[in-house]
Coordinates of C-alpha atoms and ligand atoms in Angstrom, one line a residue:
X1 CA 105.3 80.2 97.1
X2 CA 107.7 83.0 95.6
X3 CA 110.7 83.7 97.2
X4 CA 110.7 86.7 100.1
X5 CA 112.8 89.5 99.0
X6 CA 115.7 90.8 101.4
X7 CA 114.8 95.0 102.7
X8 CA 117.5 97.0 104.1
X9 CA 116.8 100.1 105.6
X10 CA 119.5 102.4 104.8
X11 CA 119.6 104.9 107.8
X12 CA 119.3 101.9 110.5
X13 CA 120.7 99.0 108.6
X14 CA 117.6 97.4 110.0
X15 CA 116.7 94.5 107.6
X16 CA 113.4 92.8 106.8
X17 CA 112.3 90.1 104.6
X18 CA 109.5 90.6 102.1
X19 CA 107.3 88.6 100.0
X20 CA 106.5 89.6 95.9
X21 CA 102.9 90.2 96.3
X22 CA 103.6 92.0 100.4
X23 CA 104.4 95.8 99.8
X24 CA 107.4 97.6 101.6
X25 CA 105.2 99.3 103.8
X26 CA 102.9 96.5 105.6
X27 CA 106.5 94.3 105.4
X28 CA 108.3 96.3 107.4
X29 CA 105.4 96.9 109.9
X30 CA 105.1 92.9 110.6
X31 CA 108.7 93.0 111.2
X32 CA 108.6 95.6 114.1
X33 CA 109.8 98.4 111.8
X34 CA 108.9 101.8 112.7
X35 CA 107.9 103.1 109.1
X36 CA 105.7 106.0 108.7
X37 CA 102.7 106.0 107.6
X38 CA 99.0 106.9 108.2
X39 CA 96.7 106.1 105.1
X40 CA 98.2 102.8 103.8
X41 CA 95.8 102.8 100.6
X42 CA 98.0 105.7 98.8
X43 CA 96.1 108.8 99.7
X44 CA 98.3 110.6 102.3
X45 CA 101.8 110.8 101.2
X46 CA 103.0 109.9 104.7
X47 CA 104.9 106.6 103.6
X48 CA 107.2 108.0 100.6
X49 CA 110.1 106.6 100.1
X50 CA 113.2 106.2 97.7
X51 CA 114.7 103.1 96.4
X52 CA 119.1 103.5 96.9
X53 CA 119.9 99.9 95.5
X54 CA 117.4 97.5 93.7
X55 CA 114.0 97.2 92.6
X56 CA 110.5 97.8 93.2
X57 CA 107.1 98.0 91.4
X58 CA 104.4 100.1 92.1
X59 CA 101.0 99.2 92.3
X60 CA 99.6 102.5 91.5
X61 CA 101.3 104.7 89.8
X62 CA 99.4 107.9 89.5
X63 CA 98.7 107.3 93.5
X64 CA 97.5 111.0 94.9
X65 CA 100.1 110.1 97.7
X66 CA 102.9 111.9 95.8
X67 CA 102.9 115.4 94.2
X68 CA 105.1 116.2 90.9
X69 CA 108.1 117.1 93.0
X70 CA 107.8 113.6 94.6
X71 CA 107.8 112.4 91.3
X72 CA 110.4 114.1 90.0
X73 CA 113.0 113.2 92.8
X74 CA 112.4 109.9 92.3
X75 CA 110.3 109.2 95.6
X76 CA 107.7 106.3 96.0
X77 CA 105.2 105.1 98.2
X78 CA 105.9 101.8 100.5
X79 CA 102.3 101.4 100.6
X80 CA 102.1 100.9 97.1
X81 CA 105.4 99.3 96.0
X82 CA 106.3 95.7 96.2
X83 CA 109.6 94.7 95.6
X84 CA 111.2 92.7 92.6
X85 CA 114.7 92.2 94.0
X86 CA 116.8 92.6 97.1
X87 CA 116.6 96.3 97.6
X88 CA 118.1 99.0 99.9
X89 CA 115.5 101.7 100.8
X90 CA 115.8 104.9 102.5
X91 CA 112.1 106.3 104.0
X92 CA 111.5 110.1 104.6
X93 CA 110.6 109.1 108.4
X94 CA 111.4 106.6 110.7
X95 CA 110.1 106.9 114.3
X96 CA 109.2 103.9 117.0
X97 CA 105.8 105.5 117.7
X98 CA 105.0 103.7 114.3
X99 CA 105.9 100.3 115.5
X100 CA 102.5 98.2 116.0
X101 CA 101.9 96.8 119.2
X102 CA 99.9 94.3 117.5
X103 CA 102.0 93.0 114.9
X104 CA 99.7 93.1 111.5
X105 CA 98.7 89.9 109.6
X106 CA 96.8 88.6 106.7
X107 CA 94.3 86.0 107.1
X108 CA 91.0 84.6 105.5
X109 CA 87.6 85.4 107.4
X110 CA 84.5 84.5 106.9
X111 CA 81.7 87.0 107.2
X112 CA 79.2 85.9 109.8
X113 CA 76.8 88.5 110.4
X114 CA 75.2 91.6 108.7
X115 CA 73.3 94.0 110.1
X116 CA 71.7 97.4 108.5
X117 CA 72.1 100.5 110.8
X118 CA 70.5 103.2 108.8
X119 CA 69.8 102.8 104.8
X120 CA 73.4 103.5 103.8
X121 CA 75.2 102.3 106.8
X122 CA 75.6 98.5 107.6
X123 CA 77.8 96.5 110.0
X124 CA 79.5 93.7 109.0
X125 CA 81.2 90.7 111.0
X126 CA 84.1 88.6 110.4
X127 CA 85.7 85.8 112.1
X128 CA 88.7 84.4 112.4
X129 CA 90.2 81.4 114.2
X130 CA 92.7 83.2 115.9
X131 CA 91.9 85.6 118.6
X132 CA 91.6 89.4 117.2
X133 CA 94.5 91.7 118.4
X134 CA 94.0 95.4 117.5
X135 CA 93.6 99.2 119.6
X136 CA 90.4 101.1 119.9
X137 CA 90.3 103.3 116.7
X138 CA 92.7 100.8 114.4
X139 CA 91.4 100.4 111.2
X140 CA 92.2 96.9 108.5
X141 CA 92.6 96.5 104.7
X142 CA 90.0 94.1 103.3
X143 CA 90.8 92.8 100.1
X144 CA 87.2 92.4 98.2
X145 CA 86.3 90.5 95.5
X146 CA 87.0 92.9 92.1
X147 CA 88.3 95.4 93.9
X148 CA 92.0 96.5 92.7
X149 CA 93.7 96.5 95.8
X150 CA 92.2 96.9 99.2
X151 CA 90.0 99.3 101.1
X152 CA 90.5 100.6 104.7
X153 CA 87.4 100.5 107.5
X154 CA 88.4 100.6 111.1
X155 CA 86.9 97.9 113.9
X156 CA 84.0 99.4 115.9
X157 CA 84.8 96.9 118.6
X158 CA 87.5 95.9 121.1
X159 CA 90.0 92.8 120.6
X160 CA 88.9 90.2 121.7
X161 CA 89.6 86.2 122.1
X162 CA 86.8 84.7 120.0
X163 CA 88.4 86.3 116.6
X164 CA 85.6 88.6 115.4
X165 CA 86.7 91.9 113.3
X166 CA 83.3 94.1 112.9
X167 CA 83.3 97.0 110.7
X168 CA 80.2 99.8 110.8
X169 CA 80.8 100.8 106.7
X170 CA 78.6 103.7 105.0
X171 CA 77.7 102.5 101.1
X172 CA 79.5 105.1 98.9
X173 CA 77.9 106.5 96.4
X174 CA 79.7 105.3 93.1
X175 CA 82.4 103.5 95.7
X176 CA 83.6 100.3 94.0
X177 CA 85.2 99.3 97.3
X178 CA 81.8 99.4 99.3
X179 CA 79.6 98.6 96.2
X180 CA 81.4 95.2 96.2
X181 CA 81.1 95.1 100.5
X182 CA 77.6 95.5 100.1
X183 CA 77.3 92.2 97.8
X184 CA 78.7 90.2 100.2
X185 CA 76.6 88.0 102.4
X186 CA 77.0 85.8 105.2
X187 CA 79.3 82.6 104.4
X188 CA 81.5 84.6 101.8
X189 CA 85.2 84.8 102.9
X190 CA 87.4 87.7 102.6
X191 CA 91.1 88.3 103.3
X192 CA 91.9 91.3 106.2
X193 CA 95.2 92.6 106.9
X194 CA 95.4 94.4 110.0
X195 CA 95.8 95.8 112.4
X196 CA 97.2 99.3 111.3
X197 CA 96.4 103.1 112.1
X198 CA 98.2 105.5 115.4
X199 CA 94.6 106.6 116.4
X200 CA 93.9 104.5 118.8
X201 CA 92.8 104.7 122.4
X202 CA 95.4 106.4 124.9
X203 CA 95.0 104.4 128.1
X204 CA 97.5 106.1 129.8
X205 CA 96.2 109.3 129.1
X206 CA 93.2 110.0 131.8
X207 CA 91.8 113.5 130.0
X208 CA 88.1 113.8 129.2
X209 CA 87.6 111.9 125.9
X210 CA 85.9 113.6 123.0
X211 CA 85.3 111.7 120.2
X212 CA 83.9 113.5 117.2
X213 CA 82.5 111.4 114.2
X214 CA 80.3 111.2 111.0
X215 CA 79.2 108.7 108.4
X216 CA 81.8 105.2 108.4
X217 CA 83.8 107.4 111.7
X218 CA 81.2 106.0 114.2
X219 CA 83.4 102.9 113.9
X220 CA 86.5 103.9 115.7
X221 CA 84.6 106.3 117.4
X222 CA 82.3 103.3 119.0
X223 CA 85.3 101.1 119.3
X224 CA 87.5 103.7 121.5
X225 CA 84.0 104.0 123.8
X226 CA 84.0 100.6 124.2
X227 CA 87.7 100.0 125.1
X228 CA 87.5 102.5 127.6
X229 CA 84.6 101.6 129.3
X230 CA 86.7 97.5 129.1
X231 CA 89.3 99.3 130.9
X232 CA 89.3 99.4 134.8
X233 CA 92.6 101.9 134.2
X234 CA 90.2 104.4 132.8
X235 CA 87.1 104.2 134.9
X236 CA 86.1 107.5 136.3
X237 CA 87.2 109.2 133.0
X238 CA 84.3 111.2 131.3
X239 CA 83.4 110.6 127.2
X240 CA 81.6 113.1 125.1
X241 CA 80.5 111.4 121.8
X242 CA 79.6 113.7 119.1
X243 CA 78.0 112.6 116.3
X244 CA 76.9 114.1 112.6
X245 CA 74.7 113.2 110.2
X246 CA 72.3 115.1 107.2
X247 CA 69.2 114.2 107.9
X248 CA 67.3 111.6 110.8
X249 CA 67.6 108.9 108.5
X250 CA 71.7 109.2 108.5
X251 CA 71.6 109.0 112.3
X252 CA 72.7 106.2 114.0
X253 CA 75.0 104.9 117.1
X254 CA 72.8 105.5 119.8
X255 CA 71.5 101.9 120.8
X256 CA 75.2 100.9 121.6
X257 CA 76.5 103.6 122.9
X258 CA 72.9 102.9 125.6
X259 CA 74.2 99.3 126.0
X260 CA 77.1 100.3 127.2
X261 CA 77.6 101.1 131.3
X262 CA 77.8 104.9 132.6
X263 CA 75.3 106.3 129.3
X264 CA 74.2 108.7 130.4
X265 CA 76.1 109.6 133.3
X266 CA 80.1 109.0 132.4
X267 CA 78.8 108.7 128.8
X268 CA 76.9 111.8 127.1
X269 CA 76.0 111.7 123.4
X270 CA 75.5 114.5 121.6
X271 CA 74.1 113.6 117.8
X272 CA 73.2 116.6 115.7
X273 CA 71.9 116.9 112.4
X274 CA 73.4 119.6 109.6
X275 CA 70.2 119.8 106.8
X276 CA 68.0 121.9 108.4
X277 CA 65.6 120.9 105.7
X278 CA 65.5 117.3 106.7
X279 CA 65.7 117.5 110.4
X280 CA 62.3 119.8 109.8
X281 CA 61.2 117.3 107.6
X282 CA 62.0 115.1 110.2
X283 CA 60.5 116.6 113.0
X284 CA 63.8 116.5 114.3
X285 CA 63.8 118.7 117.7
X286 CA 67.4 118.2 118.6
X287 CA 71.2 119.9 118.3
X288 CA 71.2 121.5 114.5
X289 CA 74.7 122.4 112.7
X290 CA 77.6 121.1 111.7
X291 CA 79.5 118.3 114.7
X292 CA 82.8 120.5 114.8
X293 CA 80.0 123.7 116.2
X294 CA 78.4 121.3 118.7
X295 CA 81.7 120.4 120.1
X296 CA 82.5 124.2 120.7
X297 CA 79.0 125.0 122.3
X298 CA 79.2 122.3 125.0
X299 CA 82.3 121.7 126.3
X300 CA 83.8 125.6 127.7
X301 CA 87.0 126.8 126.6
X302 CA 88.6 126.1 129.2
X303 CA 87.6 122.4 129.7
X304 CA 88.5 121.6 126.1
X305 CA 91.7 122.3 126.9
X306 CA 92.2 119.2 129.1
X307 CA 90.5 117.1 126.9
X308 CA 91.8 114.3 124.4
X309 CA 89.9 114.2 121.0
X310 CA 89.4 111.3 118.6
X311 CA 87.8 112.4 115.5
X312 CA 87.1 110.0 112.4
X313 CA 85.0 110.9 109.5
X314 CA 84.8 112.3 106.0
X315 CA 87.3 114.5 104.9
X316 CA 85.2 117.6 104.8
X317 CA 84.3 116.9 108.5
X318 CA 88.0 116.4 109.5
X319 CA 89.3 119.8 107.2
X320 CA 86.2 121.4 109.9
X321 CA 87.7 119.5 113.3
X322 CA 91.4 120.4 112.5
X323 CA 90.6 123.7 111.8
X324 CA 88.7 124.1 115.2
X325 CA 90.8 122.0 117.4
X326 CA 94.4 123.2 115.9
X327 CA 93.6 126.3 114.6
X328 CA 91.3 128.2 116.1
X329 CA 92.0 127.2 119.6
X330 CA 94.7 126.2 120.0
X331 CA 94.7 122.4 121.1
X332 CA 98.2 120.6 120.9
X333 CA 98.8 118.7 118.1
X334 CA 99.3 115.3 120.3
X335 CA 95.9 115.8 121.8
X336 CA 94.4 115.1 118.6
X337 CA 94.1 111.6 117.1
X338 CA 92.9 110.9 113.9
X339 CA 94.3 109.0 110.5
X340 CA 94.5 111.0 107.2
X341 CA 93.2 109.3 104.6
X342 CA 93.1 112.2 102.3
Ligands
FES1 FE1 101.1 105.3 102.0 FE2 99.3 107.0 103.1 S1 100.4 105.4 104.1 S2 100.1 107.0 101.1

């Protein structure tokens, strides 16, 4: 095995060691170092970096993570550089509300079940033979076969001692990294390196939890419901899962959220479709509109207020849910829990 390469942060002298093929980012995590970050796949720009002494490489250059001006400065991302020497590096932020609680690793796993939810969404289950340590709403990388570099998918259940990592994953049209999930079958063995993501369940917190998903965001979504309902600290606390799909079809979520004790009662579900068209089609007689509306027509103004929301989803849906929540009314900023990917 190649030598580890020696990281020293500049503004806390902290230092780290770092393998060639381990980027600065997910390096620094593993040693308890509170870099910042949100995305880890090169998306969100919140990792970026710049290199005071030494050498790194990046792994993709035109990453949307950085803008011209990043460019120009000279600023990287530690999510996609690894290192090629010894190197001082100075991150943009620094903060201990980054450092995992669970400290991230790599490891092979075998996929041991498969399971089709609706026609485009499928869960998938992976063991390990170490017990599985991650927070409601954490997401992993999984490196897939032919896939240049690897995708992120959060759990959609709660840690657990047997060492199984299940991921609810929505086929992407024209997506390599699910095209390539989606081949997989049971036996095949993947690498996953996790856990990461700062959306994860607050226990201490004992507000009304709204989650608010769609498409691959019924994962988290479903693993926060189930950590809370695992946790006697939070019984008595209400959940309000929203959920949003196109058409009937795209629905889904339902049978576990039923499995799971206080549906009904401590649990309410409130799936809505947004194609009119197919929910008549459909004969759908349900909520109609887009999730982020639903949210707004039944929980009062005043109640959302003492709520904590969880939202996961795609980016469209999230744009929609920020603009609600933060913009229109009014919810602080560390009430709201979600990971940018975009
Ligand atoms: Fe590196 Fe998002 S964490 S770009």
């Amino acid at each position: 095995m190649s030598q580890a390469f020696s990281i020293r942060v500049q503004q806390s002298g902290a230092e780290y060691s770092c393998a060639p093929d381990d980027t600065v980012l997910r390096a620094g995590l593993r040693a308890g170092i509170g870099l910042s970050y949100e995305c880890n796949v090169g998306s969100c720009g919140s990792c970026k970096f710049e290199v005071v002494e030494g050498e790194v490489r990046s792994l993709w250059e035109e990453a949307p993570g950085l803008n011209p001006r990043d460019r120009q400065r000279g600023r990287l991302l530690a999510c996609q550089c690894v290192p090629v020497s010894d190197c001082v590096i100075k991150p943009m932020i620094i903060d201990d509300h980054f450092i995992p609680t669970d400290t991230p690793r790599r490891f092979t796993s075998e996929l041991v079940a498969i399971r089709d939810l609706t026609h485009d969404i499928r869960e998938f289950v992976f063991t390990d033979s170490q017990p599985a340590g991650f927070r409601p709403g954490q997401y992993a990388l999984l490196h897939l076969p032919g896939v240049n570099g690897p995708r992120a998918y959060s759990m959609s259940n709660i840690r657990n001692p047997e060492g199984r990592w299940e991921f609810i994953i929505r086929k992407v049209p024209n997506g390599a990294g699910t095209a390539a999930l989606f081949e997989l079958k049971v036996g095949d063995r993947i690498d996953i390196d996790g856990p990461y993501g700062l959306a994860y369940l607050r226990t201490e917190v004992k507000r009304t939890v709204v989650c608010i998903g769609g498409g691959s965001g019924l994962a988290p979504m479903l693993s926060i419901a189930r950590g809370m309902v695992a946790d006697p600290s939070m019984d008595g606390v209400k959940l309000k899962f929203f959920y949003g799909a196109r058409g009937p079809r795209d629905l889904c979520g339902e049978d576990e959220l039923k499995a799971l004790p206080g549906f009904g009662d401590r649990i309410e579900f409130f799936p809505a479709l947004s194609d009119p068209d197919l929910a008549k089609a459909g004969s759908w007689t349900g909520l109609l509109g887009f999730i982020h509306e639903q949210v707004k027509a039944h929980i009062p103004a005043d109640q959302l207020m003492e709520c904590e929301f969880y939202t996961c989803g795609p980016p469209v849906m999230i744009n929609a849910v920020m603009q609600m929540l933060g913009g229109e009314l009014k919810v602080p900023p560390d009430r709201i829990h979600y990971d940018s990917f975009v």
